[in-house]
């Protein structure tokens, strides 16, 4: 029996790879995409979610339009959020199912549902503040002592620090931080072997990484960092990532800091095996 999965997302190029991985994995039943602002604004992340589902031939999956906010990563993901290539994806004959993300979670979360949150956590925090509890919540975000928006804060947590704090304090999440995902690069060989429509979205992202080398990963090959697909892989196959519990909190900048809230953090994985898992499922 496939596990119900809802992905809260700001597509976003690595979000696109994560959504495709879920749609092509029999272990999960993709029940919905809930959209949030993030890489680009909400109108674009929502339009991109609809187009991605049309490309994946999953127009049966509802899209729920969530929280608005400023786009913040067009330099990485392109002005349209998909490397300037959103128009190469088909239109979706379906439109947004709902614009009340909290009510959608209230109506559709079942005890076996897993939610993967791979953008800013505004939607998730609103649901938690409304008393909704998530049976299993996997979050891509944060960094232990590192960041990609500031020296200490990662983009998803930085974009809505108050929401990140709510999720750490009330959501009992599994956190998949930059410390792990910055080691997970989909290089040009990987991109040549997977769905060319997805690979075609990666130009801006590849150029950005090439122009902004990471001093902690100086040997990083050309490619993209599949942050979100790493987190969604844990939602698809629990145990993919090696977890350890940390006492954490979130500061005003959105940085993970030591605190009293016990949080499971993904610290490691067998990246060659996970890369092969992704490559096999994302090939067409
Ligand atoms: O810091 C990486 C995260 O920010 C990923 O979710 C990426 O899509 C961006 O949203
Ligand atoms: Ca994302």
CSV table of C-alpha atoms and ligand atoms in Angstrom, one decimal:
chain,number,residue,atom,x,y,z
A,1,UNK,CA,0.0,0.0,0.0
A,2,UNK,CA,1.6,3.3,-1.1
A,3,UNK,CA,2.1,6.0,1.5
A,4,UNK,CA,0.1,9.2,1.0
A,5,UNK,CA,2.5,12.1,0.3
A,6,UNK,CA,1.9,15.8,0.1
A,7,UNK,CA,4.7,18.1,-1.0
A,8,UNK,CA,4.8,21.7,0.1
A,9,UNK,CA,7.0,23.4,-2.5
A,10,UNK,CA,8.3,26.5,-4.2
A,11,UNK,CA,9.3,25.2,-7.6
A,12,UNK,CA,12.2,25.8,-8.2
A,13,UNK,CA,14.5,23.6,-10.2
A,14,UNK,CA,15.5,21.2,-7.4
A,15,UNK,CA,11.9,21.1,-6.4
A,16,UNK,CA,11.1,20.0,-9.9
A,17,UNK,CA,13.5,17.0,-9.5
A,18,UNK,CA,12.0,16.2,-6.1
A,19,UNK,CA,8.4,16.3,-7.4
A,20,UNK,CA,9.3,14.1,-10.4
A,21,UNK,CA,11.1,11.6,-8.1
A,22,UNK,CA,7.9,11.4,-6.0
A,23,UNK,CA,5.6,11.0,-9.0
A,24,UNK,CA,7.8,8.2,-10.3
A,25,UNK,CA,8.1,6.3,-7.1
A,26,UNK,CA,5.6,3.5,-6.4
A,27,UNK,CA,6.2,3.6,-2.6
A,28,UNK,CA,4.2,6.9,-2.4
A,29,UNK,CA,0.9,8.1,-3.6
A,30,UNK,CA,1.4,11.8,-4.4
A,31,UNK,CA,-1.9,13.3,-3.1
A,32,UNK,CA,-1.2,17.1,-3.6
A,33,UNK,CA,1.3,19.9,-4.1
A,34,UNK,CA,0.8,22.8,-1.8
A,35,UNK,CA,2.6,25.9,-3.1
A,36,UNK,CA,4.4,28.6,-1.2
A,37,UNK,CA,6.5,31.7,-2.2
A,38,UNK,CA,10.2,31.2,-2.2
A,39,UNK,CA,12.6,30.7,-5.1
A,40,UNK,CA,10.2,33.0,-7.0
A,41,UNK,CA,6.8,34.5,-6.1
A,42,UNK,CA,3.7,32.5,-5.3
A,43,UNK,CA,2.0,33.0,-8.7
A,44,UNK,CA,5.1,31.5,-10.5
A,45,UNK,CA,5.7,28.7,-8.0
A,46,UNK,CA,2.0,27.7,-8.4
A,47,UNK,CA,2.1,28.0,-12.2
A,48,UNK,CA,5.3,25.9,-12.2
A,49,UNK,CA,3.7,23.2,-10.0
A,50,UNK,CA,0.8,22.9,-12.4
A,51,UNK,CA,3.1,22.7,-15.5
A,52,UNK,CA,5.4,20.1,-13.8
A,53,UNK,CA,2.4,17.9,-13.0
A,54,UNK,CA,1.2,18.2,-16.6
A,55,UNK,CA,4.7,17.1,-17.8
A,56,UNK,CA,4.6,14.2,-15.4
A,57,UNK,CA,1.2,13.2,-16.7
A,58,UNK,CA,-0.2,13.6,-13.2
A,59,UNK,CA,-2.9,16.3,-13.7
A,60,UNK,CA,-4.9,14.2,-11.3
A,61,UNK,CA,-2.8,15.6,-8.5
A,62,UNK,CA,-4.4,18.8,-7.0
A,63,UNK,CA,-2.4,22.0,-6.6
A,64,UNK,CA,-3.3,24.1,-3.5
A,65,UNK,CA,-2.1,27.7,-3.6
A,66,UNK,CA,-0.6,28.6,-0.3
A,67,UNK,CA,1.2,31.6,1.2
A,68,UNK,CA,2.4,34.6,-0.8
A,69,UNK,CA,5.7,36.3,-0.3
A,70,UNK,CA,8.7,37.7,-2.2
A,71,UNK,CA,10.7,35.6,-4.6
A,72,UNK,CA,14.3,35.4,-3.5
A,73,UNK,CA,16.3,33.1,-5.7
A,74,UNK,CA,15.8,34.0,-9.3
A,75,UNK,CA,19.6,34.3,-9.6
A,76,UNK,CA,19.7,30.5,-9.0
A,77,UNK,CA,16.4,29.3,-10.5
A,78,UNK,CA,15.8,31.9,-13.2
A,79,UNK,CA,13.2,34.7,-13.3
A,80,UNK,CA,10.4,32.1,-14.0
A,81,UNK,CA,11.7,29.7,-11.3
A,82,UNK,CA,12.6,27.0,-13.8
A,83,UNK,CA,15.7,28.3,-15.5
A,84,UNK,CA,13.8,30.4,-18.0
A,85,UNK,CA,12.3,27.2,-19.4
A,86,UNK,CA,8.9,27.0,-17.7
A,87,UNK,CA,7.3,27.6,-21.1
A,88,UNK,CA,8.8,24.3,-22.4
A,89,UNK,CA,6.5,22.4,-20.0
A,90,UNK,CA,2.9,21.7,-21.0
A,91,UNK,CA,0.0,23.7,-19.8
A,92,UNK,CA,-2.1,21.9,-17.2
A,93,UNK,CA,-5.8,21.7,-18.1
A,94,UNK,CA,-6.6,21.7,-14.4
A,95,UNK,CA,-6.4,24.9,-12.3
A,96,UNK,CA,-5.7,25.5,-8.6
A,97,UNK,CA,-7.9,23.2,-6.5
A,98,UNK,CA,-8.0,25.5,-3.4
A,99,UNK,CA,-6.4,28.6,-1.9
A,100,UNK,CA,-7.0,27.6,1.7
A,101,UNK,CA,-3.9,25.5,2.5
A,102,UNK,CA,-4.7,25.1,6.2
A,103,UNK,CA,-8.2,23.8,5.5
A,104,UNK,CA,-6.7,21.5,2.9
A,105,UNK,CA,-4.3,20.0,5.4
A,106,UNK,CA,-7.2,19.7,7.9
A,107,UNK,CA,-9.3,17.8,5.4
A,108,UNK,CA,-6.6,15.6,3.9
A,109,UNK,CA,-4.0,14.6,6.4
A,110,UNK,CA,-4.5,10.9,7.4
A,111,UNK,CA,-2.5,9.1,10.1
A,112,UNK,CA,-0.2,7.6,7.5
A,113,UNK,CA,0.4,10.8,5.5
A,114,UNK,CA,3.9,12.1,5.1
A,115,UNK,CA,4.4,15.7,4.2
A,116,UNK,CA,7.7,16.9,2.6
A,117,UNK,CA,8.2,20.6,3.0
A,118,UNK,CA,10.9,21.9,0.5
A,119,UNK,CA,10.3,25.6,0.5
A,120,UNK,CA,9.8,28.3,3.1
A,121,UNK,CA,7.7,26.9,6.0
A,122,UNK,CA,4.9,29.5,6.0
A,123,UNK,CA,2.1,27.1,5.1
A,124,UNK,CA,3.3,24.4,7.6
A,125,UNK,CA,3.6,26.9,10.4
A,126,UNK,CA,0.0,28.3,9.7
A,127,UNK,CA,-1.3,24.7,9.9
A,128,UNK,CA,0.6,24.0,13.2
A,129,UNK,CA,-0.7,27.3,14.7
A,130,UNK,CA,-4.2,26.2,13.7
A,131,UNK,CA,-3.7,23.0,15.8
A,132,UNK,CA,-3.1,20.6,12.9
A,133,UNK,CA,-0.4,18.0,13.6
A,134,UNK,CA,1.6,16.4,10.9
A,135,UNK,CA,2.0,12.6,11.4
A,136,UNK,CA,5.4,12.6,9.6
A,137,UNK,CA,7.1,15.8,8.4
A,138,UNK,CA,10.3,15.9,6.4
A,139,UNK,CA,11.8,19.4,5.9
A,140,UNK,CA,14.6,20.5,3.6
A,141,UNK,CA,16.2,23.5,5.3
A,142,UNK,CA,18.6,24.9,7.7
A,143,UNK,CA,22.3,24.5,8.2
A,144,UNK,CA,24.3,23.5,11.3
A,145,UNK,CA,26.8,26.4,11.4
A,146,UNK,CA,26.5,27.1,7.7
A,147,UNK,CA,24.1,28.9,5.4
A,148,UNK,CA,23.5,29.9,1.8
A,149,UNK,CA,21.6,33.1,2.3
A,150,UNK,CA,23.9,34.4,5.1
A,151,UNK,CA,26.9,32.8,6.7
A,152,UNK,CA,24.5,31.0,9.1
A,153,UNK,CA,21.0,30.9,7.6
A,154,UNK,CA,19.7,28.7,4.8
A,155,UNK,CA,17.2,30.1,2.3
A,156,UNK,CA,14.0,28.2,3.3
A,157,UNK,CA,14.5,29.0,7.0
A,158,UNK,CA,15.8,32.6,6.3
A,159,UNK,CA,12.8,33.4,4.0
A,160,UNK,CA,10.4,33.0,7.0
A,161,UNK,CA,12.3,32.6,10.2
A,162,UNK,CA,9.2,32.8,12.4
A,163,UNK,CA,7.6,29.9,10.5
A,164,UNK,CA,10.8,27.9,10.7
A,165,UNK,CA,10.9,28.5,14.5
A,166,UNK,CA,7.3,27.3,14.8
A,167,UNK,CA,8.0,24.2,12.8
A,168,UNK,CA,11.2,23.4,14.9
A,169,UNK,CA,9.3,24.0,18.2
A,170,UNK,CA,5.9,22.4,17.3
A,171,UNK,CA,6.2,20.3,14.2
A,172,UNK,CA,8.5,17.4,15.3
A,173,UNK,CA,10.2,17.5,11.9
A,174,UNK,CA,13.0,15.5,10.3
A,175,UNK,CA,15.3,18.3,9.2
A,176,UNK,CA,17.5,17.7,6.1
A,177,UNK,CA,20.1,20.5,6.2
A,178,UNK,CA,22.6,22.0,3.9
A,179,UNK,CA,25.4,20.1,5.7
A,180,UNK,CA,24.1,17.0,3.9
A,181,UNK,CA,22.5,18.4,0.8
A,182,UNK,CA,25.5,20.5,-0.3
A,183,UNK,CA,27.3,17.1,-0.8
A,184,UNK,CA,24.5,15.9,-3.2
A,185,UNK,CA,25.3,17.2,-6.6
A,186,UNK,CA,23.6,16.0,-9.8
A,187,UNK,CA,26.5,16.3,-12.1
A,188,UNK,CA,26.5,16.5,-15.9
A,189,UNK,CA,26.6,12.8,-16.3
A,190,UNK,CA,23.5,12.4,-14.1
A,191,UNK,CA,21.8,15.2,-16.0
A,192,UNK,CA,22.6,13.6,-19.3
A,193,UNK,CA,20.9,10.3,-18.2
A,194,UNK,CA,17.7,11.6,-16.8
A,195,UNK,CA,14.5,13.2,-18.3
A,196,UNK,CA,15.8,15.8,-20.7
A,197,UNK,CA,12.9,18.1,-20.0
A,198,UNK,CA,14.1,18.2,-16.4
A,199,UNK,CA,17.7,18.6,-17.3
A,200,UNK,CA,16.7,21.5,-19.7
A,201,UNK,CA,15.6,23.4,-16.6
A,202,UNK,CA,19.1,23.4,-15.0
A,203,UNK,CA,21.1,25.9,-17.1
A,204,UNK,CA,20.7,29.0,-14.8
A,205,UNK,CA,21.4,26.9,-11.7
A,206,UNK,CA,24.5,25.3,-13.2
A,207,UNK,CA,25.8,28.7,-14.3
A,208,UNK,CA,25.2,30.1,-10.8
A,209,UNK,CA,27.1,27.3,-9.0
A,210,UNK,CA,29.9,27.6,-11.5
A,211,UNK,CA,30.2,31.3,-10.8
A,212,UNK,CA,29.9,30.8,-7.0
A,213,UNK,CA,32.2,28.1,-6.0
A,214,UNK,CA,31.8,26.6,-2.5
A,215,UNK,CA,35.0,26.9,-0.5
A,216,UNK,CA,33.9,23.9,1.5
A,217,UNK,CA,33.4,21.8,-1.6
A,218,UNK,CA,36.2,23.1,-3.9
A,219,UNK,CA,36.2,19.9,-5.9
A,220,UNK,CA,32.4,20.3,-6.8
A,221,UNK,CA,31.8,19.2,-10.4
A,222,UNK,CA,29.5,21.1,-12.7
A,223,UNK,CA,25.8,20.3,-12.0
A,224,UNK,CA,23.0,21.3,-9.6
A,225,UNK,CA,22.5,20.6,-5.9
A,226,UNK,CA,19.4,18.4,-5.5
A,227,UNK,CA,18.6,19.7,-2.0
A,228,UNK,CA,14.9,19.0,-2.2
A,229,UNK,CA,15.1,15.6,-3.9
A,230,UNK,CA,17.3,14.4,-1.0
A,231,UNK,CA,14.6,15.3,1.5
A,232,UNK,CA,11.9,13.8,-0.6
A,233,UNK,CA,13.9,10.5,-0.9
A,234,UNK,CA,13.6,10.2,2.9
A,235,UNK,CA,9.9,10.7,2.6
A,236,UNK,CA,9.7,8.0,-0.1
A,237,UNK,CA,12.0,5.5,1.6
A,238,UNK,CA,12.3,6.1,5.3
A,239,UNK,CA,15.8,5.3,6.5
A,240,UNK,CA,17.5,6.6,3.3
A,241,UNK,CA,19.2,9.3,5.4
A,242,UNK,CA,21.1,8.7,8.6
A,243,UNK,CA,19.4,10.7,11.4
A,244,UNK,CA,20.7,12.0,14.7
A,245,UNK,CA,18.8,14.0,17.4
A,246,UNK,CA,19.9,17.5,18.2
A,247,UNK,CA,18.6,20.1,20.7
A,248,UNK,CA,17.8,23.0,18.4
A,249,UNK,CA,16.0,26.3,18.0
A,250,UNK,CA,15.8,29.1,15.3
A,251,UNK,CA,17.2,32.6,15.8
A,252,UNK,CA,15.7,35.8,14.3
A,253,UNK,CA,17.8,35.4,11.2
A,254,UNK,CA,16.4,31.9,10.6
A,255,UNK,CA,19.7,30.2,11.6
A,256,UNK,CA,19.6,26.9,13.4
A,257,UNK,CA,21.1,27.4,16.9
A,258,UNK,CA,21.4,25.2,20.0
A,259,UNK,CA,18.2,24.9,21.9
A,260,UNK,CA,15.9,22.7,23.9
A,261,UNK,CA,13.7,21.3,21.1
A,262,UNK,CA,14.7,17.8,20.2
A,263,UNK,CA,14.9,17.5,16.4
A,264,UNK,CA,16.0,14.6,14.2
A,265,UNK,CA,18.6,15.9,11.7
A,266,UNK,CA,19.7,14.0,8.6
A,267,UNK,CA,23.5,13.9,8.9
A,268,UNK,CA,24.6,11.5,6.3
A,269,UNK,CA,23.6,9.2,3.4
A,270,UNK,CA,25.1,6.8,0.9
A,271,UNK,CA,25.2,9.4,-1.8
A,272,UNK,CA,26.4,7.1,-4.6
A,273,UNK,CA,23.5,4.8,-3.8
A,274,UNK,CA,21.0,7.6,-3.5
A,275,UNK,CA,22.3,9.2,-6.8
A,276,UNK,CA,21.7,5.8,-8.5
A,277,UNK,CA,18.2,5.6,-7.0
A,278,UNK,CA,17.3,9.1,-8.3
A,279,UNK,CA,19.0,8.5,-11.7
A,280,UNK,CA,17.1,5.3,-12.3
A,281,UNK,CA,13.7,6.8,-11.4
A,282,UNK,CA,14.2,10.1,-13.2
A,283,UNK,CA,15.3,8.5,-16.4
A,284,UNK,CA,12.6,8.1,-19.1
B,1,LIG,O1,18.5,26.2,0.3
B,1,LIG,C1,18.0,25.3,-0.6
B,1,LIG,C2,16.5,25.4,-0.7
B,1,LIG,O2,16.1,26.7,-1.1
B,1,LIG,C3,15.8,24.5,-1.7
B,1,LIG,O3,14.6,24.1,-1.3
B,1,LIG,C4,15.7,25.3,-2.9
B,1,LIG,O4,14.7,24.9,-3.8
B,1,LIG,C5,15.4,26.7,-2.3
B,1,LIG,O5,14.0,26.7,-2.1
B,2,LIG,CA1,12.6,24.4,-2.7
